[in-house]
PDB file of C-alpha atoms in Angstrom:
ATOM      1  CA  MET A   1     -17.864   9.708  -6.565  1.00 84.00           C
ATOM      2  CA  ILE A   2     -17.600  13.034  -4.706  1.00 91.00           C
ATOM      3  CA  ILE A   3     -15.119  14.461  -2.199  1.00 94.00           C
ATOM      4  CA  LYS A   4     -17.253  15.920   0.566  1.00 95.00           C
ATOM      5  CA  ASN A   5     -14.470  17.103   2.863  1.00 96.00           C
ATOM      6  CA  LEU A   6     -10.675  17.389   2.846  1.00 96.00           C
ATOM      7  CA  GLN A   7      -8.506  17.996   5.906  1.00 97.00           C
ATOM      8  CA  ALA A   8      -4.755  18.549   6.061  1.00 96.00           C
ATOM      9  CA  ILE A   9      -2.419  18.922   9.015  1.00 96.00           C
ATOM     10  CA  ASN A  10       1.190  20.052   8.439  1.00 95.00           C
ATOM     11  CA  PHE A  11       0.921  19.220   4.730  1.00 95.00           C
ATOM     12  CA  ARG A  12       3.242  21.687   3.003  1.00 94.00           C
ATOM     13  CA  ASN A  13       1.792  25.132   3.860  1.00 93.00           C
ATOM     14  CA  LEU A  14      -1.637  23.670   4.705  1.00 93.00           C
ATOM     15  CA  CYS A  15      -0.956  23.397   8.437  1.00 92.00           C
ATOM     16  CA  ASP A  16      -4.509  23.356   9.773  1.00 93.00           C
ATOM     17  CA  PHE A  17      -6.798  22.943   6.785  1.00 94.00           C
ATOM     18  CA  ASN A  18     -10.438  21.821   6.792  1.00 96.00           C
ATOM     19  CA  PHE A  19     -12.454  22.323   3.609  1.00 94.00           C
ATOM     20  CA  ASP A  20     -15.954  21.240   2.556  1.00 95.00           C
ATOM     21  CA  LEU A  21     -16.528  20.822  -1.182  1.00 95.00           C
ATOM     22  CA  SER A  22     -19.793  21.176  -3.053  1.00 92.00           C
ATOM     23  CA  ASP A  23     -21.329  18.341  -5.067  1.00 89.00           C
ATOM     24  CA  GLY A  24     -20.899  20.219  -8.331  1.00 88.00           C
ATOM     25  CA  LEU A  25     -18.026  22.204  -9.808  1.00 92.00           C
ATOM     26  CA  ASN A  26     -15.518  23.629  -7.324  1.00 94.00           C
ATOM     27  CA  VAL A  27     -13.275  26.541  -8.342  1.00 94.00           C
ATOM     28  CA  ILE A  28     -10.216  27.154  -6.175  1.00 92.00           C
ATOM     29  CA  TYR A  29      -8.652  30.603  -6.595  1.00 93.00           C
ATOM     30  CA  GLY A  30      -6.226  32.867  -4.738  1.00 90.00           C
ATOM     31  CA  GLN A  31      -2.874  34.637  -4.818  1.00 92.00           C
ATOM     32  CA  ASN A  32       0.353  32.881  -5.748  1.00 91.00           C
ATOM     33  CA  ALA A  33       1.998  30.638  -3.127  1.00 87.00           C
ATOM     34  CA  GLN A  34      -1.181  30.374  -1.055  1.00 90.00           C
ATOM     35  CA  GLY A  35      -1.557  26.602  -1.470  1.00 92.00           C
ATOM     36  CA  LYS A  36      -3.819  26.032  -4.490  1.00 93.00           C
ATOM     37  CA  THR A  37      -1.495  23.439  -6.028  1.00 92.00           C
ATOM     38  CA  ASN A  38      -0.891  21.918  -2.598  1.00 94.00           C
ATOM     39  CA  PHE A  39      -4.668  21.485  -2.269  1.00 94.00           C
ATOM     40  CA  LEU A  40      -4.788  19.552  -5.544  1.00 93.00           C
ATOM     41  CA  GLU A  41      -1.731  17.533  -4.551  1.00 94.00           C
ATOM     42  CA  ALA A  42      -3.450  16.590  -1.289  1.00 95.00           C
ATOM     43  CA  ILE A  43      -6.447  15.216  -3.203  1.00 94.00           C
ATOM     44  CA  SER A  44      -4.281  13.117  -5.506  1.00 92.00           C
ATOM     45  CA  LEU A  45      -2.138  11.858  -2.620  1.00 94.00           C
ATOM     46  CA  VAL A  46      -5.085  10.722  -0.529  1.00 94.00           C
ATOM     47  CA  ALA A  47      -6.372   8.843  -3.595  1.00 92.00           C
ATOM     48  CA  GLN A  48      -3.091   7.235  -4.661  1.00 90.00           C
ATOM     49  CA  ALA A  49      -0.839   7.479  -1.570  1.00 90.00           C
ATOM     50  CA  ARG A  50       1.767   9.203  -3.705  1.00 88.00           C
ATOM     51  CA  SER A  51       2.470  12.671  -5.032  1.00 90.00           C
ATOM     52  CA  TRP A  52       2.929  13.549  -8.683  1.00 86.00           C
ATOM     53  CA  ARG A  53       5.382  16.272  -7.609  1.00 88.00           C
ATOM     54  CA  THR A  54       7.890  14.256  -5.571  1.00 88.00           C
ATOM     55  CA  SER A  55       8.693  10.682  -4.593  1.00 84.00           C
ATOM     56  CA  ASN A  56      10.107  11.807  -1.237  1.00 88.00           C
ATOM     57  CA  ASP A  57       7.409  12.019   1.455  1.00 87.00           C
ATOM     58  CA  SER A  58       9.622  14.148   3.712  1.00 88.00           C
ATOM     59  CA  GLU A  59       9.401  16.991   1.154  1.00 91.00           C
ATOM     60  CA  ILE A  60       5.619  17.051   1.561  1.00 92.00           C
ATOM     61  CA  ILE A  61       5.666  17.537   5.323  1.00 94.00           C
ATOM     62  CA  ASN A  62       5.878  21.109   6.601  1.00 92.00           C
ATOM     63  CA  PHE A  63       9.570  21.779   7.156  1.00 89.00           C
ATOM     64  CA  GLU A  64       8.990  22.703  10.831  1.00 87.00           C
ATOM     65  CA  LYS A  65       7.190  19.413  11.584  1.00 91.00           C
ATOM     66  CA  ASP A  66       8.072  15.687  11.637  1.00 92.00           C
ATOM     67  CA  GLU A  67       4.743  14.323  10.404  1.00 94.00           C
ATOM     68  CA  ALA A  68       1.626  15.263   8.463  1.00 95.00           C
ATOM     69  CA  GLN A  69      -1.914  13.974   8.019  1.00 96.00           C
ATOM     70  CA  LEU A  70      -4.442  14.008   5.202  1.00 96.00           C
ATOM     71  CA  MET A  71      -8.067  13.004   5.643  1.00 97.00           C
ATOM     72  CA  ALA A  72     -10.890  12.888   3.112  1.00 96.00           C
ATOM     73  CA  THR A  73     -14.570  11.970   3.219  1.00 96.00           C
ATOM     74  CA  ILE A  74     -15.720  10.343  -0.033  1.00 94.00           C
ATOM     75  CA  GLN A  75     -19.337   9.887  -1.106  1.00 93.00           C
ATOM     76  CA  ASN A  76     -19.890   7.196  -3.732  1.00 88.00           C
ATOM     77  CA  LYS A  77     -23.654   6.938  -4.335  1.00 85.00           C
ATOM     78  CA  LYS A  78     -24.956   5.802  -0.923  1.00 86.00           C
ATOM     79  CA  ILE A  79     -21.571   4.666   0.411  1.00 91.00           C
ATOM     80  CA  THR A  80     -19.390   6.963   2.503  1.00 93.00           C
ATOM     81  CA  ASP A  81     -15.698   6.219   2.941  1.00 93.00           C
ATOM     82  CA  HIS A  82     -13.154   7.967   5.136  1.00 96.00           C
ATOM     83  CA  LEU A  83      -9.571   7.962   3.874  1.00 96.00           C
ATOM     84  CA  ALA A  84      -6.519   8.960   5.907  1.00 96.00           C
ATOM     85  CA  ILE A  85      -2.812   9.147   5.110  1.00 95.00           C
ATOM     86  CA  HIS A  86      -0.256   9.665   7.881  1.00 96.00           C
ATOM     87  CA  LEU A  87       3.153  10.794   6.622  1.00 95.00           C
ATOM     88  CA  TYR A  88       6.415  10.702   8.570  1.00 94.00           C
ATOM     89  CA  LYS A  89       9.874  12.066   7.835  1.00 90.00           C
ATOM     90  CA  ASN A  90      11.726   9.072   9.222  1.00 88.00           C
ATOM     91  CA  ARG A  91       9.461   6.097   8.607  1.00 89.00           C
ATOM     92  CA  LYS A  92       6.945   4.568   6.254  1.00 91.00           C
ATOM     93  CA  LYS A  93       3.535   6.203   5.716  1.00 93.00           C
ATOM     94  CA  ASN A  94       0.350   4.706   7.164  1.00 94.00           C
ATOM     95  CA  ILE A  95      -2.862   4.415   5.142  1.00 95.00           C
ATOM     96  CA  TYR A  96      -6.361   3.964   6.563  1.00 95.00           C
ATOM     97  CA  ILE A  97      -9.766   3.296   5.024  1.00 94.00           C
ATOM     98  CA  ASN A  98     -12.629   3.777   7.478  1.00 95.00           C
ATOM     99  CA  LYS A  99     -10.063   3.720  10.332  1.00 93.00           C
ATOM    100  CA  LEU A 100      -8.788   0.274   9.255  1.00 93.00           C
ATOM    101  CA  SER A 101      -5.099   0.052   8.378  1.00 94.00           C
ATOM    102  CA  VAL A 102      -4.329  -0.757   4.739  1.00 90.00           C
ATOM    103  CA  THR A 103      -1.395  -3.126   4.366  1.00 84.00           C
ATOM    104  CA  ARG A 104      -1.373  -3.284   0.573  1.00 83.00           C
ATOM    105  CA  LEU A 105      -1.492  -0.199  -1.650  1.00 82.00           C
ATOM    106  CA  GLY A 106      -3.780  -2.056  -4.032  1.00 82.00           C
ATOM    107  CA  GLU A 107      -6.530  -1.951  -1.388  1.00 85.00           C
ATOM    108  CA  LEU A 108      -6.601   1.850  -1.636  1.00 89.00           C
ATOM    109  CA  TYR A 109      -6.825   2.058  -5.426  1.00 87.00           C
ATOM    110  CA  GLY A 110     -10.348   2.586  -6.690  1.00 86.00           C
ATOM    111  CA  THR A 111     -11.746   4.143  -3.500  1.00 89.00           C
ATOM    112  CA  LEU A 112     -11.227   7.622  -4.959  1.00 91.00           C
ATOM    113  CA  LEU A 113     -10.580   7.991  -8.688  1.00 89.00           C
ATOM    114  CA  VAL A 114      -8.668  11.095  -9.757  1.00 90.00           C
ATOM    115  CA  VAL A 115      -7.299  12.468 -13.014  1.00 87.00           C
ATOM    116  CA  ILE A 116      -4.350  14.835 -12.678  1.00 86.00           C
ATOM    117  CA  PHE A 117      -3.835  17.353 -15.470  1.00 86.00           C
ATOM    118  CA  THR A 118      -0.850  19.723 -15.190  1.00 85.00           C
ATOM    119  CA  PRO A 119       1.698  21.366 -17.536  1.00 85.00           C
ATOM    120  CA  ASP A 120       4.056  18.529 -16.578  1.00 83.00           C
ATOM    121  CA  ASP A 121       1.871  16.210 -18.669  1.00 84.00           C
ATOM    122  CA  LEU A 122       3.754  17.453 -21.740  1.00 88.00           C
ATOM    123  CA  GLU A 123       6.482  15.053 -20.576  1.00 86.00           C
ATOM    124  CA  PHE A 124       4.179  12.290 -21.805  1.00 87.00           C
ATOM    125  CA  VAL A 125       5.105  13.349 -25.334  1.00 90.00           C
ATOM    126  CA  LYS A 126       8.471  15.070 -24.869  1.00 89.00           C
ATOM    127  CA  GLU A 127      10.191  12.587 -22.568  1.00 90.00           C
ATOM    128  CA  GLY A 128      11.034   8.919 -23.050  1.00 92.00           C
ATOM    129  CA  PRO A 129       9.017   5.686 -22.729  1.00 95.00           C
ATOM    130  CA  LYS A 130       9.438   5.610 -18.938  1.00 94.00           C
ATOM    131  CA  GLU A 131       7.019   8.547 -18.529  1.00 91.00           C
ATOM    132  CA  ARG A 132       4.437   6.904 -20.767  1.00 94.00           C
ATOM    133  CA  ARG A 133       4.692   3.588 -18.912  1.00 96.00           C
ATOM    134  CA  ARG A 134       4.275   5.489 -15.642  1.00 91.00           C
ATOM    135  CA  PHE A 135       1.065   7.031 -16.995  1.00 91.00           C
ATOM    136  CA  LEU A 136      -0.254   3.583 -17.896  1.00 94.00           C
ATOM    137  CA  ASP A 137       0.634   2.096 -14.525  1.00 94.00           C
ATOM    138  CA  ILE A 138      -0.912   4.883 -12.426  1.00 90.00           C
ATOM    139  CA  GLU A 139      -4.177   5.010 -14.377  1.00 92.00           C
ATOM    140  CA  ILE A 140      -4.722   1.253 -14.716  1.00 95.00           C
ATOM    141  CA  CYS A 141      -3.898   0.646 -11.036  1.00 92.00           C
ATOM    142  CA  GLN A 142      -6.817   2.912 -10.093  1.00 89.00           C
ATOM    143  CA  LEU A 143      -9.181   0.921 -12.287  1.00 91.00           C
ATOM    144  CA  ASN A 144      -7.973  -2.629 -11.687  1.00 91.00           C
ATOM    145  CA  ASN A 145      -6.565  -4.058  -8.452  1.00 86.00           C
ATOM    146  CA  ASN A 146      -5.293  -7.110 -10.316  1.00 92.00           C
ATOM    147  CA  TYR A 147      -3.026  -4.892 -12.401  1.00 95.00           C
ATOM    148  CA  TYR A 148      -1.292  -3.569  -9.303  1.00 92.00           C
ATOM    149  CA  TYR A 149      -0.759  -7.155  -8.123  1.00 94.00           C
ATOM    150  CA  TYR A 150       0.668  -8.273 -11.484  1.00 96.00           C
ATOM    151  CA  LEU A 151       2.900  -5.199 -11.659  1.00 96.00           C
ATOM    152  CA  LYS A 152       4.297  -5.722  -8.174  1.00 95.00           C
ATOM    153  CA  LYS A 153       4.961  -9.423  -8.815  1.00 97.00           C
ATOM    154  CA  TYR A 154       6.511  -8.721 -12.211  1.00 98.00           C
ATOM    155  CA  TYR A 155       9.060  -6.244 -10.882  1.00 97.00           C
ATOM    156  CA  HIS A 156       9.898  -8.565  -7.981  1.00 97.00           C
ATOM    157  CA  VAL A 157      10.639 -11.401 -10.412  1.00 97.00           C
ATOM    158  CA  LEU A 158      12.518  -9.015 -12.719  1.00 97.00           C
ATOM    159  CA  LYS A 159      14.748  -7.951  -9.821  1.00 97.00           C
ATOM    160  CA  GLN A 160      15.468 -11.598  -8.931  1.00 96.00           C
ATOM    161  CA  ARG A 161      16.292 -12.511 -12.534  1.00 96.00           C
ATOM    162  CA  ASN A 162      18.612  -9.510 -12.897  1.00 96.00           C
ATOM    163  CA  SER A 163      20.426 -10.501  -9.698  1.00 94.00           C
ATOM    164  CA  LEU A 164      20.902 -14.005 -11.089  1.00 93.00           C
ATOM    165  CA  LEU A 165      22.215 -12.609 -14.378  1.00 93.00           C
ATOM    166  CA  LYS A 166      24.906 -10.673 -12.505  1.00 92.00           C
ATOM    167  CA  ILE A 167      25.916 -13.840 -10.641  1.00 90.00           C
ATOM    168  CA  CYS A 168      26.114 -15.692 -13.967  1.00 89.00           C
ATOM    169  CA  GLN A 169      28.597 -13.096 -15.238  1.00 87.00           C
ATOM    170  CA  LYS A 170      31.147 -14.575 -12.836  1.00 84.00           C
ATOM    171  CA  SER A 171      30.130 -18.217 -12.974  1.00 79.00           C
ATOM    172  CA  LYS A 172      27.256 -19.865 -14.810  1.00 72.00           C
ATOM    173  CA  LYS A 173      27.717 -23.159 -13.005  1.00 69.00           C
ATOM    174  CA  GLY A 174      24.798 -24.038 -10.747  1.00 64.00           C
ATOM    175  CA  PHE A 175      22.860 -20.870 -11.541  1.00 75.00           C
ATOM    176  CA  ILE A 176      22.024 -20.839 -15.235  1.00 77.00           C
ATOM    177  CA  GLU A 177      19.532 -23.715 -14.844  1.00 79.00           C
ATOM    178  CA  THR A 178      17.351 -21.685 -12.464  1.00 88.00           C
ATOM    179  CA  ILE A 179      16.810 -18.964 -15.099  1.00 91.00           C
ATOM    180  CA  THR A 180      13.945 -21.078 -16.469  1.00 91.00           C
ATOM    181  CA  ILE A 181      11.953 -20.583 -13.264  1.00 92.00           C
ATOM    182  CA  TRP A 182      12.221 -16.803 -13.462  1.00 95.00           C
ATOM    183  CA  ASN A 183      11.505 -16.815 -17.211  1.00 96.00           C
ATOM    184  CA  GLU A 184       8.205 -18.637 -16.711  1.00 96.00           C
ATOM    185  CA  GLN A 185       7.091 -16.239 -13.986  1.00 97.00           C
ATOM    186  CA  LEU A 186       8.088 -13.190 -16.040  1.00 97.00           C
ATOM    187  CA  VAL A 187       6.044 -14.460 -18.967  1.00 97.00           C
ATOM    188  CA  PHE A 188       2.991 -15.106 -16.781  1.00 98.00           C
ATOM    189  CA  TYR A 189       2.901 -11.735 -15.008  1.00 98.00           C
ATOM    190  CA  GLY A 190       4.251  -9.802 -18.006  1.00 98.00           C
ATOM    191  CA  SER A 191       1.580 -11.207 -20.327  1.00 98.00           C
ATOM    192  CA  GLU A 192      -1.184 -10.094 -17.960  1.00 98.00           C
ATOM    193  CA  ILE A 193       0.328  -6.598 -17.761  1.00 98.00           C
ATOM    194  CA  MET A 194       0.459  -6.341 -21.554  1.00 98.00           C
ATOM    195  CA  ARG A 195      -3.123  -7.587 -21.884  1.00 98.00           C
ATOM    196  CA  LEU A 196      -4.480  -4.983 -19.465  1.00 98.00           C
ATOM    197  CA  ARG A 197      -2.391  -2.193 -20.987  1.00 98.00           C
ATOM    198  CA  ASN A 198      -3.722  -3.054 -24.428  1.00 97.00           C
ATOM    199  CA  GLU A 199      -7.336  -3.059 -23.171  1.00 97.00           C
ATOM    200  CA  PHE A 200      -6.814   0.315 -21.497  1.00 97.00           C
ATOM    201  CA  ILE A 201      -5.388   1.952 -24.628  1.00 97.00           C
ATOM    202  CA  ASP A 202      -8.175   0.502 -26.766  1.00 96.00           C
ATOM    203  CA  ASN A 203     -10.728   2.063 -24.411  1.00 95.00           C
ATOM    204  CA  ILE A 204      -9.277   5.566 -24.027  1.00 95.00           C
ATOM    205  CA  LYS A 205      -8.366   6.020 -27.700  1.00 94.00           C
ATOM    206  CA  GLN A 206     -12.068   6.004 -28.600  1.00 91.00           C
ATOM    207  CA  TYR A 207     -12.652   9.039 -26.380  1.00 94.00           C
ATOM    208  CA  ALA A 208      -9.374  10.741 -27.299  1.00 94.00           C
ATOM    209  CA  GLU A 209     -10.067  10.538 -31.036  1.00 95.00           C
ATOM    210  CA  SER A 210     -13.493  12.179 -30.689  1.00 95.00           C
ATOM    211  CA  ILE A 211     -12.326  14.887 -28.260  1.00 96.00           C
ATOM    212  CA  HIS A 212      -9.234  15.829 -30.263  1.00 95.00           C
ATOM    213  CA  TYR A 213     -11.172  15.854 -33.532  1.00 95.00           C
ATOM    214  CA  ASN A 214     -13.615  18.389 -32.049  1.00 96.00           C
ATOM    215  CA  LEU A 215     -10.871  20.489 -30.432  1.00 95.00           C
ATOM    216  CA  SER A 216      -9.066  20.784 -33.752  1.00 95.00           C
ATOM    217  CA  GLY A 217     -12.203  21.764 -35.615  1.00 96.00           C
ATOM    218  CA  GLY A 218     -12.226  18.485 -37.493  1.00 95.00           C
ATOM    219  CA  LYS A 219      -8.726  19.042 -38.928  1.00 96.00           C
ATOM    220  CA  GLU A 220      -6.774  16.497 -36.918  1.00 96.00           C
ATOM    221  CA  LYS A 221      -7.154  12.801 -36.217  1.00 95.00           C
ATOM    222  CA  ILE A 222      -5.183  11.537 -33.238  1.00 95.00           C
ATOM    223  CA  ASP A 223      -4.280   7.899 -32.743  1.00 95.00           C
ATOM    224  CA  ILE A 224      -2.849   6.226 -29.639  1.00 95.00           C
ATOM    225  CA  ILE A 225      -0.916   3.056 -30.358  1.00 95.00           C
ATOM    226  CA  TYR A 226       0.253   0.638 -27.695  1.00 97.00           C
ATOM    227  CA  LYS A 227       3.672  -0.773 -28.611  1.00 97.00           C
ATOM    228  CA  PRO A 228       4.460  -3.825 -26.484  1.00 97.00           C
ATOM    229  CA  HIS A 229       8.119  -4.795 -26.414  1.00 97.00           C
ATOM    230  CA  THR A 230       7.131  -8.396 -27.069  1.00 97.00           C
ATOM    231  CA  TYR A 231       4.023 -10.574 -27.452  1.00 97.00           C
ATOM    232  CA  LYS A 232       2.678 -13.408 -25.313  1.00 95.00           C
ATOM    233  CA  ASP A 233       3.189 -16.165 -27.895  1.00 96.00           C
ATOM    234  CA  ILE A 234       6.873 -15.329 -28.477  1.00 97.00           C
ATOM    235  CA  TYR A 235       7.742 -13.881 -25.063  1.00 97.00           C
ATOM    236  CA  LEU A 236       9.418 -17.006 -23.638  1.00 97.00           C
ATOM    237  CA  THR A 237      11.318 -17.698 -26.851  1.00 97.00           C
ATOM    238  CA  LYS A 238      12.710 -14.159 -26.951  1.00 97.00           C
ATOM    239  CA  LEU A 239      13.784 -14.403 -23.302  1.00 96.00           C
ATOM    240  CA  GLU A 240      15.654 -17.623 -24.035  1.00 94.00           C
ATOM    241  CA  LYS A 241      17.327 -16.218 -27.148  1.00 96.00           C
ATOM    242  CA  SER A 242      18.440 -13.069 -25.321  1.00 96.00           C
ATOM    243  CA  LEU A 243      20.032 -14.961 -22.426  1.00 94.00           C
ATOM    244  CA  GLU A 244      23.671 -14.480 -23.454  1.00 93.00           C
ATOM    245  CA  LYS A 245      23.086 -10.797 -24.109  1.00 95.00           C
ATOM    246  CA  ASP A 246      21.263 -10.434 -20.776  1.00 95.00           C
ATOM    247  CA  ILE A 247      24.139 -12.087 -18.910  1.00 93.00           C
ATOM    248  CA  THR A 248      26.638  -9.776 -20.580  1.00 93.00           C
ATOM    249  CA  LEU A 249      24.621  -6.680 -19.649  1.00 95.00           C
ATOM    250  CA  GLY A 250      23.422  -7.984 -16.288  1.00 94.00           C
ATOM    251  CA  ILE A 251      19.832  -6.941 -17.005  1.00 96.00           C
ATOM    252  CA  THR A 252      16.702  -8.370 -18.632  1.00 97.00           C
ATOM    253  CA  THR A 253      16.290  -6.809 -22.057  1.00 97.00           C
ATOM    254  CA  ILE A 254      12.889  -8.290 -22.983  1.00 97.00           C
ATOM    255  CA  GLY A 255       9.510  -7.527 -21.436  1.00 97.00           C
ATOM    256  CA  PRO A 256       6.812  -4.942 -20.665  1.00 98.00           C
ATOM    257  CA  HIS A 257       9.304  -2.829 -18.696  1.00 97.00           C
ATOM    258  CA  LYS A 258      10.387  -1.782 -22.200  1.00 97.00           C
ATOM    259  CA  ASP A 259       6.889  -1.013 -23.563  1.00 98.00           C
ATOM    260  CA  ASP A 260       5.981   2.303 -25.147  1.00 97.00           C
ATOM    261  CA  ILE A 261       3.034   4.288 -26.509  1.00 96.00           C
ATOM    262  CA  PHE A 262       3.077   6.078 -29.874  1.00 94.00           C
ATOM    263  CA  LEU A 263       0.859   9.064 -30.588  1.00 94.00           C
ATOM    264  CA  THR A 264       0.188  10.213 -34.123  1.00 95.00           C
ATOM    265  CA  ILE A 265      -1.751  13.178 -35.523  1.00 95.00           C
ATOM    266  CA  ASN A 266      -2.857  12.702 -39.130  1.00 96.00           C
ATOM    267  CA  ASN A 267      -0.475   9.710 -39.236  1.00 94.00           C
ATOM    268  CA  GLN A 268       2.534  11.822 -38.192  1.00 95.00           C
ATOM    269  CA  ASN A 269       4.386  10.889 -34.980  1.00 91.00           C
ATOM    270  CA  VAL A 270       3.814  13.755 -32.530  1.00 89.00           C
TER     271      VAL A 270
END
C-alpha cells in the first residue's frame, strides 16, 4: 500500500500543494513552520477523515478560506484508488473514493492504512483510560469495518439508555420496563467490541514484546494487558445489578466505554 501522490488546497499553510512520493522511504525536511507536520496530518486525515491534532475541521482550513480539499492516489498492489476529502467551515465534510461519495465513515477505513507516531503518544501512558480506548478504536477501525459498525451502534444505544436513566430519576413508572431492551442491545454490541479489542491486543503484544526487548538490550520485558470493564458472561447481570446506581447517577456505569489497557515493564506498571 503506497501513496503515489498527495494534493492539498487551502489545507492549513498548504494552499496549492501537489507532491509525488517515491515507492520507498520518503524523508521530508525543511525549516520550522514550513508545513512538514501539516503534510503528515494531511496523510492521516485523508486515511481516517479526522485529524489527530484537532476535532474541529474549521481549524484545519486556511484562515483566509472557507473550504479546503485533500486528494491522494493510493497504489495497493495492482489496484489504484483515488481518495478525496472536502472540508468546509460551516458544514459537514464530504468524502469520496474514486469520485463516489462515501456516506459511512466505515467505507473509508482500510483503503489507506496509516500509523501516526508523535510526541503526543506519551499521553497513552500518562493520561487516563480515555486516551487508551481512543487508540484502540482508531487502530481497530482501520483493520475491521465491523468494529466501526459495532462501536457506532454501541454508543447510540448507550446514549438512549442514559437518556432513559435521566427520565427514570423523575419517574420510573412506564419507563423502567424498557431498560431491558437497551440492556440486551448493549450486551450484544459491547461483547463484540470487547472481543475485537482483546484479539487486537493479543496480536500487537507479540510484536511489542520482541521490539521492546531488543530496544532495551534484553533488559526489559514489556507486557500489554487488556482490562475489560466486564465480561460477556456476566455483562447483563452486572447491568441489572447496577440499575439503581445508574438511575441515581443518570449514566451507564458498566461496559466497554470503561475499558482500559495496562502496560508493565518487568512486571511493574509503567
